[in-house]
Coordinates of C-alpha atoms in Angstrom, one line a residue:
M1 CA 0.0 0.0 0.0
V2 CA 1.2 3.5 -0.9
D3 CA 0.6 6.7 0.9
V4 CA -0.8 8.7 -2.0
L5 CA -2.0 7.6 -5.5
I6 CA -2.6 10.4 -8.0
K7 CA -4.7 8.9 -10.8
N8 CA -5.5 9.9 -14.4
A9 CA -3.0 12.8 -14.6
F10 CA -1.4 14.3 -17.7
V11 CA 2.2 13.8 -16.6
V12 CA 4.9 16.3 -17.8
D13 CA 7.8 14.6 -16.2
G14 CA 10.5 17.3 -16.3
S15 CA 12.6 15.7 -19.0
G16 CA 11.3 17.8 -21.9
R17 CA 9.7 14.8 -23.6
P18 CA 6.0 14.9 -24.6
G19 CA 3.5 14.5 -21.7
F20 CA 1.6 11.3 -21.2
R21 CA -1.3 10.0 -19.2
A22 CA -0.4 8.1 -16.1
D23 CA -0.9 7.4 -12.4
V24 CA 1.8 8.4 -9.9
A25 CA 2.4 6.7 -6.5
V26 CA 4.1 8.2 -3.5
K27 CA 5.3 6.4 -0.4
G28 CA 7.0 8.4 2.3
D29 CA 9.1 11.1 0.6
T30 CA 9.6 9.2 -2.6
I31 CA 7.9 8.5 -5.9
T32 CA 7.5 4.7 -6.1
G33 CA 5.7 4.3 -9.4
V34 CA 4.6 6.0 -12.6
G35 CA 2.2 4.3 -15.1
D36 CA -1.0 2.3 -14.9
L37 CA -1.3 1.8 -11.1
R38 CA -5.0 1.1 -10.7
H39 CA -4.1 -2.1 -8.9
L40 CA -2.4 -0.3 -6.0
G41 CA -4.0 0.3 -2.7
A42 CA -3.5 3.8 -1.3
K43 CA -4.2 5.6 2.0
R44 CA -5.2 8.6 -0.1
T45 CA -6.3 8.8 -3.7
I46 CA -6.5 11.9 -5.8
D47 CA -8.3 11.9 -9.1
A48 CA -6.3 14.2 -11.4
E49 CA -8.5 13.8 -14.5
G50 CA -8.0 16.9 -16.6
L51 CA -5.0 18.1 -14.6
V52 CA -1.3 18.4 -15.3
L53 CA 1.1 16.7 -12.9
S54 CA 4.7 17.9 -13.0
P55 CA 7.8 18.0 -10.8
G56 CA 7.6 20.7 -8.3
F57 CA 9.0 23.8 -9.8
I58 CA 12.6 24.7 -9.0
D59 CA 13.4 28.5 -8.7
A60 CA 16.9 28.7 -10.0
H61 CA 17.7 32.1 -8.3
A62 CA 16.0 33.4 -5.2
H63 CA 16.7 35.0 -1.9
S64 CA 14.6 33.3 0.8
D65 CA 17.7 32.4 2.8
F66 CA 17.0 34.8 5.6
A67 CA 13.2 35.1 5.1
I68 CA 12.7 31.4 5.5
I69 CA 13.6 31.6 9.2
H70 CA 10.9 34.3 9.8
N71 CA 8.4 32.8 7.4
P72 CA 8.9 29.1 7.3
P73 CA 5.8 28.1 5.2
S74 CA 7.1 30.3 2.2
Q75 CA 3.5 30.7 1.1
S76 CA 4.1 32.8 -2.1
Q77 CA 6.4 30.1 -3.5
V78 CA 4.4 27.1 -2.5
A79 CA 1.1 28.6 -3.8
Q80 CA 2.5 28.8 -7.3
G81 CA 3.9 25.3 -7.3
V82 CA 7.5 26.0 -6.3
T83 CA 9.0 23.3 -4.1
T84 CA 12.7 24.1 -4.2
E85 CA 14.7 27.3 -4.3
V86 CA 18.3 27.9 -5.0
S87 CA 19.0 30.5 -2.3
C88 CA 21.9 32.6 -0.9
N89 CA 22.6 34.1 -4.3
C90 CA 24.5 37.3 -5.2
G91 CA 27.1 36.7 -2.6
K92 CA 24.8 37.0 0.4
S93 CA 24.3 34.1 2.8
P94 CA 23.2 33.8 6.5
F95 CA 26.7 32.4 7.3
P96 CA 29.3 32.9 8.3
V97 CA 27.6 34.8 11.1
L98 CA 28.8 38.4 11.3
P99 CA 29.2 40.4 14.5
N100 CA 27.2 43.2 12.9
P101 CA 25.6 42.2 9.6
L102 CA 23.5 45.2 9.1
P103 CA 25.8 46.9 6.5
L104 CA 25.2 43.9 4.3
K105 CA 21.5 44.8 4.1
N106 CA 22.5 47.0 1.2
I107 CA 23.0 43.9 -0.9
A108 CA 19.3 43.3 -0.9
D109 CA 18.0 46.8 0.1
T110 CA 16.0 45.2 2.8
V111 CA 15.7 45.3 6.6
W112 CA 16.6 42.3 8.7
T113 CA 17.0 41.4 12.4
T114 CA 20.6 40.6 13.4
P115 CA 21.1 36.9 12.8
K116 CA 22.9 36.5 16.1
D117 CA 19.4 36.7 17.7
Y118 CA 18.5 33.5 15.9
W119 CA 21.5 31.4 15.0
K120 CA 25.1 31.4 16.1
S121 CA 26.7 29.5 13.2
A122 CA 26.0 27.9 9.9
A123 CA 25.4 24.6 11.6
H124 CA 22.9 26.2 14.0
Y125 CA 21.2 27.9 11.0
F126 CA 20.6 24.5 9.4
E127 CA 19.5 22.9 12.6
L128 CA 16.9 25.7 13.0
L129 CA 15.6 25.0 9.5
K130 CA 15.2 21.3 10.5
T131 CA 13.6 21.8 13.9
Q132 CA 11.1 24.5 13.0
G133 CA 10.3 23.0 9.6
I134 CA 10.2 24.8 6.2
G135 CA 7.7 24.8 3.4
I136 CA 10.1 24.5 0.5
N137 CA 13.5 22.8 -0.1
T138 CA 16.4 25.2 0.1
F139 CA 19.6 24.7 -1.9
P140 CA 21.9 27.0 0.0
L141 CA 25.1 28.6 -1.2
V142 CA 27.9 30.2 0.8
G143 CA 28.1 33.9 -0.2
H144 CA 31.3 35.6 -1.1
N145 CA 30.2 38.9 0.3
S146 CA 29.3 37.3 3.6
V147 CA 32.7 35.5 3.8
R148 CA 34.6 38.6 2.8
A149 CA 32.7 40.8 5.3
K150 CA 33.6 38.3 8.1
V151 CA 37.3 38.8 7.3
L152 CA 37.7 42.2 5.8
G153 CA 34.6 44.0 7.0
M154 CA 33.1 46.3 4.4
D155 CA 36.4 47.3 2.8
N156 CA 36.4 47.4 -1.0
R157 CA 40.1 46.5 -1.4
P158 CA 42.2 43.5 -2.4
C159 CA 42.8 41.0 0.4
T160 CA 46.1 40.0 1.9
D161 CA 47.5 36.5 1.7
D162 CA 46.5 36.0 5.3
E163 CA 43.0 37.3 4.7
L164 CA 42.6 35.0 1.7
R165 CA 43.8 32.0 3.8
R166 CA 41.1 32.8 6.4
M167 CA 38.4 33.2 3.7
K168 CA 39.3 29.8 2.2
E169 CA 39.0 28.3 5.7
L170 CA 35.5 29.8 6.0
V171 CA 34.4 28.5 2.6
A172 CA 35.8 25.0 3.5
E173 CA 33.9 25.1 6.8
A174 CA 30.6 25.6 4.9
M175 CA 31.5 22.9 2.4
E176 CA 32.2 20.5 5.2
L177 CA 28.6 21.1 6.5
G178 CA 27.4 20.0 3.0
V179 CA 26.7 23.4 1.5
P180 CA 26.6 22.6 -2.2
G181 CA 27.9 25.8 -3.8
F182 CA 29.3 29.3 -3.7
S183 CA 27.8 32.6 -4.9
S184 CA 29.3 36.0 -5.7
G185 CA 27.9 39.5 -6.0
L186 CA 30.6 41.5 -7.8
T187 CA 28.7 44.8 -8.0
Y188 CA 28.2 44.9 -4.2
T189 CA 30.3 45.9 -1.2
P190 CA 32.6 44.3 -0.2
G191 CA 32.7 41.8 -3.1
M192 CA 33.6 44.5 -5.7
G193 CA 37.0 44.9 -4.1
A194 CA 38.0 41.3 -4.9
T195 CA 40.6 40.4 -7.5
N196 CA 40.1 37.7 -10.1
E197 CA 42.7 35.7 -8.3
E198 CA 40.7 35.8 -5.0
I199 CA 37.5 34.5 -6.7
V200 CA 39.4 31.7 -8.4
A201 CA 41.1 30.7 -5.2
L202 CA 37.8 30.5 -3.3
A203 CA 36.2 28.7 -6.2
Q204 CA 38.9 26.1 -6.2
V205 CA 38.0 25.2 -2.6
V206 CA 34.4 24.8 -3.6
S207 CA 35.4 22.6 -6.6
E208 CA 37.2 20.2 -4.3
Y209 CA 33.7 19.4 -2.8
G210 CA 32.0 19.2 -6.2
G211 CA 30.1 22.5 -5.7
I212 CA 28.7 24.9 -8.2
Y213 CA 29.6 28.6 -8.6
T214 CA 26.8 31.1 -9.2
T215 CA 27.7 34.6 -10.1
H216 CA 26.1 38.0 -10.0
M217 CA 28.7 39.4 -12.4
S218 CA 30.6 42.6 -12.3
N219 CA 28.9 44.1 -15.4
Y220 CA 25.6 43.4 -17.3
S221 CA 25.8 46.2 -19.8
G222 CA 26.2 45.7 -23.5
A223 CA 29.7 47.1 -23.3
G224 CA 30.8 44.9 -20.5
I225 CA 28.7 41.7 -20.2
E226 CA 30.9 39.6 -22.4
K227 CA 34.1 40.5 -20.5
A228 CA 32.3 39.7 -17.2
M229 CA 31.0 36.4 -18.6
D230 CA 34.5 35.6 -19.8
F231 CA 35.9 36.1 -16.3
A232 CA 33.2 33.9 -14.8
V233 CA 34.1 31.2 -17.4
E234 CA 37.8 31.6 -16.6
T235 CA 37.0 31.0 -12.9
A236 CA 35.0 27.9 -13.7
W237 CA 37.7 26.6 -16.1
K238 CA 40.6 27.1 -13.6
S239 CA 38.7 25.7 -10.7
G240 CA 37.0 22.9 -12.7
M241 CA 33.5 23.5 -11.5
R242 CA 30.0 24.1 -12.9
L243 CA 29.0 27.7 -13.5
Q244 CA 25.6 29.5 -13.3
F245 CA 25.3 33.0 -14.7
S246 CA 22.8 34.8 -12.4
H247 CA 19.8 36.8 -13.7
V248 CA 21.1 37.3 -17.2
A249 CA 18.8 38.9 -19.7
P250 CA 19.0 40.9 -22.9
H251 CA 18.3 44.0 -20.8
G252 CA 19.1 47.6 -21.7
E253 CA 19.4 49.4 -25.0
E254 CA 22.9 48.2 -25.7
L255 CA 21.6 44.6 -25.7
Y256 CA 18.6 45.3 -28.0
G257 CA 18.8 42.7 -30.8
K258 CA 21.2 40.5 -28.9
G259 CA 19.1 37.9 -27.3
Q260 CA 20.3 35.2 -29.8
W261 CA 23.9 36.5 -29.3
L262 CA 23.7 36.0 -25.6
S263 CA 22.4 32.4 -26.1
D264 CA 25.1 31.7 -28.6
L265 CA 27.7 33.1 -26.2
I266 CA 26.7 30.5 -23.6
G267 CA 26.6 27.8 -26.2
G268 CA 30.2 28.8 -27.2
Y269 CA 31.4 28.5 -23.6
R270 CA 29.8 25.0 -23.4
A271 CA 31.5 24.0 -26.6
R272 CA 34.8 24.8 -25.0
G273 CA 34.1 22.4 -22.2
V274 CA 32.7 24.7 -19.5
D275 CA 29.5 23.3 -17.9
C276 CA 27.5 26.6 -17.7
C277 CA 23.9 27.7 -17.7
A278 CA 22.1 31.0 -17.0
D279 CA 19.0 31.8 -15.0
V280 CA 16.7 34.5 -16.5
P281 CA 13.8 36.3 -14.9
S282 CA 10.5 35.4 -16.5
Y283 CA 9.2 38.9 -16.4
P284 CA 10.6 41.7 -18.7
T285 CA 11.6 43.8 -15.7
I286 CA 14.9 43.8 -13.8
G287 CA 16.0 46.2 -11.1
V288 CA 13.9 49.3 -10.5
W289 CA 10.8 48.3 -12.4
W290 CA 8.1 50.6 -10.9
G291 CA 7.8 53.6 -13.2
P292 CA 7.7 56.4 -10.5
R293 CA 10.7 54.9 -8.7
A294 CA 12.7 54.9 -11.9
I295 CA 11.6 58.4 -12.9
F296 CA 11.3 60.7 -9.9
P297 CA 14.1 61.9 -7.6
G298 CA 14.6 60.5 -4.2
W299 CA 13.6 63.7 -2.5
L300 CA 10.1 63.3 -4.0
Y301 CA 9.4 59.6 -4.3
N302 CA 9.9 57.0 -1.5
W303 CA 8.8 53.6 -2.8
K304 CA 8.4 52.3 0.8
K305 CA 5.4 54.6 1.3
P306 CA 1.9 53.5 0.0
W307 CA 1.3 54.5 -3.6
P308 CA -2.0 56.4 -2.8
Q309 CA 0.0 58.6 -0.4
Q310 CA 2.9 59.0 -2.8
I311 CA 0.8 60.0 -5.8
R312 CA -0.8 62.8 -3.9
E313 CA 2.6 64.2 -3.0
I314 CA 3.7 63.8 -6.7
Q315 CA 0.6 65.6 -7.9
D316 CA 1.3 68.5 -5.5
A317 CA 4.9 68.7 -6.7
I318 CA 3.9 68.7 -10.3
R319 CA 1.4 71.6 -9.7
D320 CA 4.1 73.6 -7.9
P321 CA 6.1 75.6 -10.5
E322 CA 9.4 75.4 -8.6
Q323 CA 9.2 71.7 -7.8
N324 CA 8.0 71.0 -11.3
A325 CA 11.1 72.6 -12.7
R326 CA 13.3 70.6 -10.3
I327 CA 11.7 67.3 -11.4
R328 CA 12.1 68.2 -15.1
E329 CA 15.8 69.0 -14.5
H330 CA 16.2 65.6 -12.7
I331 CA 14.5 63.7 -15.5
A332 CA 16.6 65.4 -18.2
K333 CA 19.8 64.4 -16.4
V334 CA 18.7 60.8 -16.0
I335 CA 17.8 60.5 -19.7
A336 CA 21.2 62.1 -20.7
G337 CA 23.1 60.1 -18.1
D338 CA 25.4 57.0 -18.3
K339 CA 23.5 53.8 -18.9
T340 CA 26.4 51.4 -18.9
S341 CA 27.1 51.2 -15.1
F342 CA 25.2 48.8 -12.9
L343 CA 23.2 51.6 -11.4
G344 CA 22.6 53.2 -14.7
Q345 CA 21.3 50.1 -16.3
F346 CA 19.1 48.7 -13.5
F347 CA 18.1 51.6 -11.3
T348 CA 17.0 54.3 -13.7
F349 CA 14.8 54.6 -16.8
H350 CA 16.6 55.2 -20.1
N351 CA 14.0 57.4 -21.9
W352 CA 10.2 57.5 -22.3
D353 CA 10.4 54.5 -24.7
S354 CA 11.1 52.3 -21.7
I355 CA 8.1 53.4 -19.5
F356 CA 4.9 51.5 -20.3
L357 CA 1.4 52.2 -19.3
F358 CA -0.1 49.1 -17.7
E359 CA -3.2 50.4 -15.8
C360 CA -5.3 53.6 -15.6
R361 CA -8.9 54.5 -15.0
P362 CA -11.4 52.6 -17.2
D363 CA -13.0 55.8 -18.3
S364 CA -9.7 57.6 -19.0
P365 CA -8.9 59.0 -22.4
Y366 CA -5.6 57.2 -22.1
H367 CA -7.1 53.8 -21.5
K368 CA -6.9 53.0 -25.2
Y369 CA -3.1 53.3 -24.9
V370 CA -2.7 50.6 -22.2
G371 CA 0.3 48.5 -23.2
Q372 CA 2.1 51.3 -25.1
S373 CA 5.1 53.3 -24.0
V374 CA 4.9 56.8 -22.8
Q375 CA 6.8 57.9 -25.9
Q376 CA 4.3 56.2 -28.2
I377 CA 1.4 57.8 -26.4
A378 CA 3.1 61.2 -26.4
D379 CA 3.7 60.9 -30.2
A380 CA 0.1 60.0 -30.7
E381 CA -1.1 62.9 -28.6
G382 CA 1.4 65.4 -30.0
M383 CA 3.0 66.0 -26.6
D384 CA 6.4 65.9 -25.0
G385 CA 7.1 62.7 -23.0
T386 CA 7.5 64.5 -19.7
D387 CA 4.4 66.6 -20.2
L388 CA 2.5 63.4 -21.0
Y389 CA 3.7 61.6 -18.0
F390 CA 2.9 64.5 -15.7
D391 CA -0.6 64.6 -17.2
L392 CA -1.0 60.8 -16.5
C393 CA -0.1 61.4 -12.9
L394 CA -2.6 64.2 -12.5
R395 CA -5.4 62.5 -14.3
E396 CA -5.1 58.9 -13.2
G397 CA -3.9 59.3 -9.6
E398 CA -3.7 56.1 -7.6
A399 CA -5.2 54.1 -10.6
L400 CA -2.0 54.8 -12.6
S401 CA 0.4 51.9 -13.1
T402 CA 3.5 52.5 -15.2
V403 CA 6.4 50.0 -15.5
N404 CA 10.1 50.4 -16.6
I405 CA 10.8 47.8 -19.3
L406 CA 14.2 47.6 -21.1
E407 CA 13.8 44.4 -23.0
K408 CA 12.5 43.5 -26.5
E409 CA 10.1 40.7 -27.0
E410 CA 12.2 39.1 -29.9
D411 CA 15.3 39.1 -27.6
R412 CA 13.4 37.5 -24.7
K413 CA 12.0 34.8 -27.0
A414 CA 15.4 33.9 -28.4
F415 CA 17.0 33.8 -25.0
F416 CA 14.2 31.8 -23.4
Q417 CA 14.5 29.3 -26.2
S418 CA 18.1 28.6 -25.5
P419 CA 18.6 25.1 -24.2
W420 CA 20.9 26.4 -21.5
T421 CA 18.5 29.0 -19.8
M422 CA 16.3 28.3 -16.8
F423 CA 14.0 30.6 -14.8
G424 CA 14.9 32.4 -11.6
S425 CA 12.6 34.8 -9.8
D426 CA 15.2 36.9 -7.8
I427 CA 12.6 37.2 -5.0
Y428 CA 12.0 35.9 -1.5
A429 CA 9.0 34.1 -0.2
I430 CA 6.3 36.1 1.7
D431 CA 2.9 35.7 3.1
A432 CA 0.1 37.6 1.5
E433 CA -1.7 37.9 4.8
H434 CA 1.3 39.7 6.4
P435 CA 3.1 41.4 3.6
D436 CA 4.7 44.0 5.8
A437 CA 6.4 41.4 8.1
C438 CA 10.1 41.2 8.5
F439 CA 11.8 40.5 5.1
S440 CA 9.0 41.9 3.1
R441 CA 10.8 45.2 2.7
F442 CA 11.5 44.8 -1.0
Q443 CA 9.1 46.6 -3.3
I444 CA 6.8 43.7 -3.9
H445 CA 6.5 42.6 -7.5
P446 CA 3.9 40.4 -9.1
R447 CA 6.6 37.8 -9.6
N448 CA 6.7 37.3 -5.8
F449 CA 3.3 35.5 -6.3
G450 CA 3.4 34.5 -10.0
H451 CA 6.8 34.1 -11.6
A452 CA 6.2 30.4 -12.3
I453 CA 2.6 31.0 -13.3
Y454 CA 3.8 33.7 -15.8
V455 CA 6.0 31.1 -17.5
I456 CA 3.1 28.8 -18.2
E457 CA 0.3 31.3 -18.7
T458 CA 2.2 33.9 -20.7
I459 CA 5.3 32.4 -22.2
V460 CA 3.8 29.1 -23.0
Q461 CA 0.1 29.6 -23.6
K462 CA -0.1 33.2 -24.7
N463 CA 3.2 33.8 -26.5
R464 CA 3.8 30.2 -27.5
W465 CA 7.6 30.7 -27.2
L466 CA 8.0 27.4 -25.4
T467 CA 5.9 24.2 -25.2
L468 CA 4.6 23.2 -21.8
E469 CA 7.1 20.4 -21.7
Q470 CA 10.0 22.7 -22.5
A471 CA 9.0 25.2 -19.9
I472 CA 8.6 22.6 -17.2
H473 CA 11.9 21.1 -18.1
K474 CA 13.5 24.5 -17.5
M475 CA 11.7 24.8 -14.2
S476 CA 12.6 21.3 -13.0
G477 CA 14.8 18.7 -14.8
L478 CA 17.3 21.1 -16.3
T479 CA 17.7 23.0 -13.1
A480 CA 18.0 19.9 -11.0
S481 CA 20.5 18.4 -13.3
H482 CA 22.7 21.4 -13.5
F483 CA 22.8 22.0 -9.8
N484 CA 23.3 18.2 -9.1
M485 CA 20.0 17.7 -7.3
H486 CA 20.3 14.1 -8.1
D487 CA 17.0 12.8 -6.9
R488 CA 14.8 15.8 -7.8
G489 CA 13.3 17.5 -10.9
F490 CA 11.7 14.5 -12.5
I491 CA 8.6 12.4 -12.1
R492 CA 10.3 9.0 -11.9
S493 CA 10.4 6.1 -9.5
G494 CA 13.1 6.8 -6.9
C495 CA 12.9 10.5 -7.2
K496 CA 11.8 12.6 -4.2
A497 CA 8.1 13.4 -4.2
D498 CA 8.2 17.1 -5.0
I499 CA 5.1 17.3 -7.1
T500 CA 2.8 20.1 -8.5
V501 CA -0.6 19.3 -9.8
F502 CA -2.4 22.1 -11.7
S503 CA -5.2 23.0 -14.0
L504 CA -3.9 24.4 -17.2
E505 CA -7.3 25.9 -18.0
N506 CA -7.6 27.7 -14.6
L507 CA -4.0 28.7 -14.1
H508 CA -3.9 32.5 -13.9
E509 CA -1.9 35.2 -12.2
R510 CA -3.9 37.5 -10.0
A511 CA -1.1 39.8 -9.0
T512 CA -0.6 42.9 -11.0
F513 CA 2.1 45.7 -10.9
L514 CA -0.4 48.0 -9.2
H515 CA -1.7 45.3 -6.8
P516 CA 1.1 42.7 -6.6
I517 CA -0.1 40.9 -3.5
A518 CA -2.4 38.1 -4.7
Y519 CA -2.1 34.3 -4.9
P520 CA -2.7 32.7 -8.3
T521 CA -5.4 30.3 -9.3
G522 CA -5.1 26.9 -10.8
I523 CA -2.6 25.2 -8.5
E524 CA -4.5 22.2 -7.1
H525 CA -2.0 20.2 -5.1
V526 CA 1.7 20.7 -4.0
F527 CA 3.7 17.9 -2.4
V528 CA 7.2 18.6 -0.9
N529 CA 9.1 15.4 -0.1
G530 CA 5.7 13.6 -0.1
V531 CA 4.1 16.1 2.3
E532 CA 1.0 17.7 0.9
T533 CA 1.8 21.3 1.6
F534 CA -0.9 22.9 -0.5
T535 CA -4.4 21.7 -1.6
N536 CA -7.7 23.2 -2.6
G537 CA -6.3 26.7 -2.8
R538 CA -4.8 26.9 0.6
M539 CA -1.8 25.9 2.7
T540 CA -2.3 22.7 4.7
G541 CA -0.1 23.7 7.6
D542 CA 2.2 20.7 7.0
L543 CA 5.8 21.6 6.1
G544 CA 7.9 19.1 4.1
G545 CA 10.9 21.1 3.0
V546 CA 14.5 20.4 3.8
A547 CA 17.9 22.0 3.3
L548 CA 19.6 20.2 0.4
L549 CA 23.0 19.6 1.8
N550 CA 25.6 17.2 0.4
R551 CA 26.7 14.3 2.5
R552 CA 29.9 15.1 4.4
R553 CA 33.1 13.6 3.0

């Protein structure tokens, strides 16, 4: 007798091959059968007629490493079918524990309670995850910035030989605990002070344990991304390890028309013998995505305040001649400014072609332009872009939703279709019922609740850029294989029972840019290591997640 028998499902098994009709049996934390299993007895039987059964989705790049301590159920991930998250990316990890970790908050622009209040060491952190329970599996990495801050503080300078020796010891300590990889964040303090030799030396320690290297590179602009990727490849080559390029996308004007070029670049590295892949956000937004945050100066707009309050202050400033002039001067400087730096590429808008109207009042004269850029609307109305945007703010008020998008659809399609790209959300898990709890200090994006849903609903069903089987392969089997999650990512006998069951017909995002806090519809059941964590549109209260640590040598 098995614990759970899921009958009559359309199984998309994570391999990329065509889906097929089958039953799936689960006993304990493991899938024990796939096929015609009508003869089996089961403690619980689920009829999945008309539903898709797939491996639980794997988020290849996320940041719930700290949040999972404060919000163990990880509702926003589970409710969209995510069962595993590659965490501790961009060089930031909860270990080694720092005497005063608060300066590192700038890595994520978030607010966090000092980890010493919760854990004393990496071993203690993993013990906490085990004893309190977690809703998803976490694949943790040791962060270069955290290691460097432990030894050098927040100094952006090359390390000494003795400091490098100490950093190597800290990395080895994490590897001995079973941590399966190493991440860097080379545009952040103190990681940006590292030399190439330092990164290679630390990566070599990780390679001795069979770990993977994920890198938030030093440059993502059209002028610098190839050089940054070359350095990452050099690190992987010299250390003999697998490589993951973090949140790569054909983003920014310099990369317009280069989606296929980016894909071919990764293919070229692989042809030279480097085992590398890239995670890509499913949405066309990276960095500062909310229009007003990208457009207005900091003295006027504070994204941490509620939008209804902010828009009233913006309207008052637009109506005031002196403040209006100051805003126009700021906008002109931003448009004329450097777009090749990390800040220039990801934290400002480039021009009015990159700001798109997503929502406004239904009776607005601008409603017919929803989906177009401010520049397109301004041209149609015979107005200047800045004048048009100010008018939108005054007319639409809190109903206005504008978004900063610096990617072209044809480039996204080409990059998504690369056999070496997978999807990463770059978010952390939160609870819709308590969105202002600790670790919910990012500006919440609809991807928090729908990044995986967006892949299936928009990229697969609407745009038809990928088949359902290809998309699920990228969100399961491909990711599991590249990160050496040996017993996950596939619906096969012997694999861990991380399973998502969903209705393709009813699978819809409910989160929007204006109202991003909303769970999707269509996810019917989620199992994490055989534990039914989500069913009938709600969390069950049972937590099946574990930290995916390698066995000690």
